[in-house]
Coordinates of C-alpha atoms in Angstrom, one line a residue:
X1 CA 0.0 0.0 0.0
X2 CA 2.8 2.4 0.9
X3 CA 4.6 1.9 -2.4
X4 CA 1.4 1.9 -4.5
X5 CA -0.6 4.7 -2.8
X6 CA 1.9 6.6 -0.6
X7 CA 1.4 7.6 3.0
X8 CA -2.1 8.9 2.6
X9 CA -3.1 5.5 1.1
X10 CA -2.2 3.6 4.2
X11 CA -5.5 3.5 6.1
X12 CA -7.1 0.9 8.3
X13 CA -9.8 0.4 5.6
X14 CA -7.2 0.0 2.8
X15 CA -5.3 -2.6 4.8
X16 CA -8.5 -4.5 5.4
X17 CA -9.4 -4.4 1.7
X18 CA -6.0 -5.4 0.5
X19 CA -5.7 -8.2 3.0
X20 CA -9.2 -9.5 2.3
X21 CA -10.2 -9.0 5.9
X22 CA -13.6 -7.9 7.2
X23 CA -13.9 -4.1 7.7
X24 CA -12.6 -3.2 11.2
X25 CA -10.1 -6.0 11.5
X26 CA -7.1 -3.7 11.3
X27 CA -8.7 -1.2 13.6
X28 CA -9.0 -4.0 16.2
X29 CA -5.3 -4.6 16.0
X30 CA -4.1 -1.0 15.6
X31 CA -6.6 1.4 17.0
X32 CA -4.9 4.7 16.0
X33 CA -3.0 6.0 13.0
X34 CA 0.1 5.9 15.1
X35 CA -0.4 2.3 16.0
X36 CA -1.0 1.5 12.3
X37 CA 2.3 3.2 11.4
X38 CA 4.2 1.4 14.1
X39 CA 2.8 -1.9 12.9
X40 CA 3.9 -0.9 9.3
X41 CA 7.4 -0.1 10.5
X42 CA 7.7 -3.5 12.3
X43 CA 6.3 -5.4 9.4
X44 CA 8.5 -3.7 6.9
X45 CA 11.7 -4.3 9.0
X46 CA 10.8 -8.0 9.3
X47 CA 10.3 -8.3 5.5
X48 CA 13.5 -6.3 4.7
X49 CA 15.5 -8.5 7.1
X50 CA 14.4 -11.5 5.2
X51 CA 15.2 -9.9 1.9
X52 CA 18.6 -8.5 2.9
X53 CA 19.4 -11.7 4.8
X54 CA 22.0 -9.9 7.0
X55 CA 21.8 -12.9 9.4
X56 CA 23.2 -15.0 6.5
X57 CA 26.2 -12.9 5.7
X58 CA 29.4 -14.8 5.3
X59 CA 31.9 -15.0 8.1
X60 CA 34.2 -12.0 7.6
X61 CA 37.1 -14.3 8.0
X62 CA 36.1 -15.6 4.6
X63 CA 37.4 -12.3 3.2
X64 CA 36.3 -9.0 1.9
X65 CA 35.2 -10.4 -1.5
X66 CA 32.7 -12.8 0.1
X67 CA 31.1 -10.0 2.1
X68 CA 31.0 -7.7 -0.9
X69 CA 29.3 -10.4 -2.9
X70 CA 26.6 -10.9 -0.2
X71 CA 26.0 -7.2 0.4
X72 CA 25.9 -6.5 -3.3
X73 CA 23.2 -9.2 -3.8
X74 CA 21.2 -7.9 -0.9
X75 CA 21.4 -4.3 -2.2
X76 CA 20.5 -5.4 -5.8
X77 CA 17.5 -7.3 -4.5
X78 CA 16.3 -4.1 -2.8
X79 CA 16.6 -2.3 -6.1
X80 CA 14.9 -5.0 -8.2
X81 CA 12.9 -7.8 -6.8
X82 CA 11.9 -5.8 -3.6
X83 CA 11.7 -2.3 -5.0
X84 CA 8.3 -1.8 -3.3
X85 CA 9.7 -2.5 0.1
X86 CA 12.5 0.0 -0.5
X87 CA 10.0 2.6 -1.6
X88 CA 7.7 1.8 1.4
X89 CA 10.7 2.4 3.7
X90 CA 11.3 5.8 2.3
X91 CA 7.7 6.7 2.7
X92 CA 7.9 5.7 6.4
X93 CA 11.3 7.5 6.8
X94 CA 9.8 10.7 5.6
X95 CA 6.8 10.4 7.8
X96 CA 9.1 9.7 10.8
X97 CA 10.7 13.1 10.2
X98 CA 7.3 14.7 11.1
X99 CA 6.2 12.3 13.8
X100 CA 8.7 12.0 16.7
X101 CA 6.7 9.2 18.2
X102 CA 7.2 7.2 15.0
X103 CA 10.9 8.2 14.8
X104 CA 11.7 6.0 17.8
X105 CA 10.1 2.9 16.2
X106 CA 11.7 3.6 12.8
X107 CA 15.2 4.1 14.4
X108 CA 14.8 0.9 16.5
X109 CA 14.0 -1.1 13.4
X110 CA 17.0 0.3 11.6
X111 CA 19.3 -0.4 14.5
X112 CA 19.0 -4.1 13.8
X113 CA 20.6 -3.6 10.4
X114 CA 23.2 -1.1 11.6
X115 CA 24.3 -3.3 14.5
X116 CA 24.9 -6.3 12.2
X117 CA 26.9 -4.2 9.7
X118 CA 28.9 -2.8 12.7
X119 CA 29.8 -6.3 13.7
X120 CA 30.8 -7.2 10.2
X121 CA 33.1 -4.2 9.6
X122 CA 34.6 -4.6 13.0
X123 CA 35.4 -8.2 12.2
X124 CA 37.0 -7.1 9.0
X125 CA 39.3 -4.9 11.0
X126 CA 37.7 -1.4 10.7
X127 CA 39.6 1.1 12.9
X128 CA 36.3 3.2 13.2
X129 CA 33.3 0.9 12.8
X130 CA 30.7 3.6 13.7
X131 CA 31.9 5.9 11.0
X132 CA 32.3 3.1 8.5
X133 CA 28.8 1.9 9.1
X134 CA 27.4 5.4 8.6
X135 CA 29.4 5.7 5.3
X136 CA 28.3 2.3 4.1
X137 CA 24.6 2.9 5.0
X138 CA 24.7 6.4 3.4
X139 CA 26.2 4.9 0.2
X140 CA 23.7 2.1 0.0
X141 CA 20.7 4.3 0.9
X142 CA 21.8 7.0 -1.5
X143 CA 22.1 4.4 -4.3
X144 CA 18.7 2.9 -3.4
X145 CA 16.9 6.2 -3.1
X146 CA 18.4 7.5 -6.4
X147 CA 17.4 4.3 -8.2
X148 CA 14.0 3.8 -6.7
X149 CA 12.6 7.4 -6.3
X150 CA 15.3 9.7 -7.5
X151 CA 16.9 10.8 -10.7
X152 CA 18.2 7.3 -11.6
X153 CA 14.8 5.6 -11.2
X154 CA 14.9 4.3 -14.8
X155 CA 18.5 3.2 -14.6
X156 CA 18.9 0.4 -12.0
X157 CA 22.5 -0.7 -11.9
X158 CA 23.4 -4.3 -12.5
X159 CA 24.6 -6.6 -9.8
X160 CA 28.2 -6.3 -11.0
X161 CA 28.0 -2.5 -10.8
X162 CA 26.7 -2.6 -7.3
X163 CA 29.4 -5.1 -6.4
X164 CA 32.1 -2.8 -7.8
X165 CA 30.7 0.2 -5.9
X166 CA 30.7 -1.8 -2.6
X167 CA 34.2 -3.1 -3.2
X168 CA 35.4 0.4 -3.7
X169 CA 33.8 1.8 -0.6
X170 CA 34.7 -1.1 1.7
X171 CA 38.2 -1.4 0.2
X172 CA 38.8 2.3 0.8
X173 CA 37.5 2.1 4.4
X174 CA 39.5 -1.0 5.3
X175 CA 42.6 -0.2 3.3
X176 CA 42.2 -3.4 1.3

């Protein structure tokens, strides 16, 4: 719904209709707009976690190239097969800038991803994992935003191009 209709299209009624549920079902679970948005953030994070499969990342001892391959595949999936999830995340991110009560839920969901990336870059020998995670997330989010909603929306890079970009950024960070 978020990808198709935007933030205004995410209503209790629309969720019921889309899910084929009796009217009022969503309202019973999430009584307020805020509760509906929090539920959307949790659901989106769960779905993105499965798509990105950060829990299945290779052991960093396998080397930088193995990690680059896995991260490139996850990023490319977000740009292609799961483009709607990426667009929905940006809709929720923008809404969180205007709703401090949603911001906390959005940030907590994102922390799951940042913590895992922090562990990976630490194990690869990063001298400054926090800064490197920020740079890595900024690069990936910038690429995804540009290719899903921005000026490159019609030019999704191929898997090899994503891999090359990640190799450059991680190699530069880690001096590899």
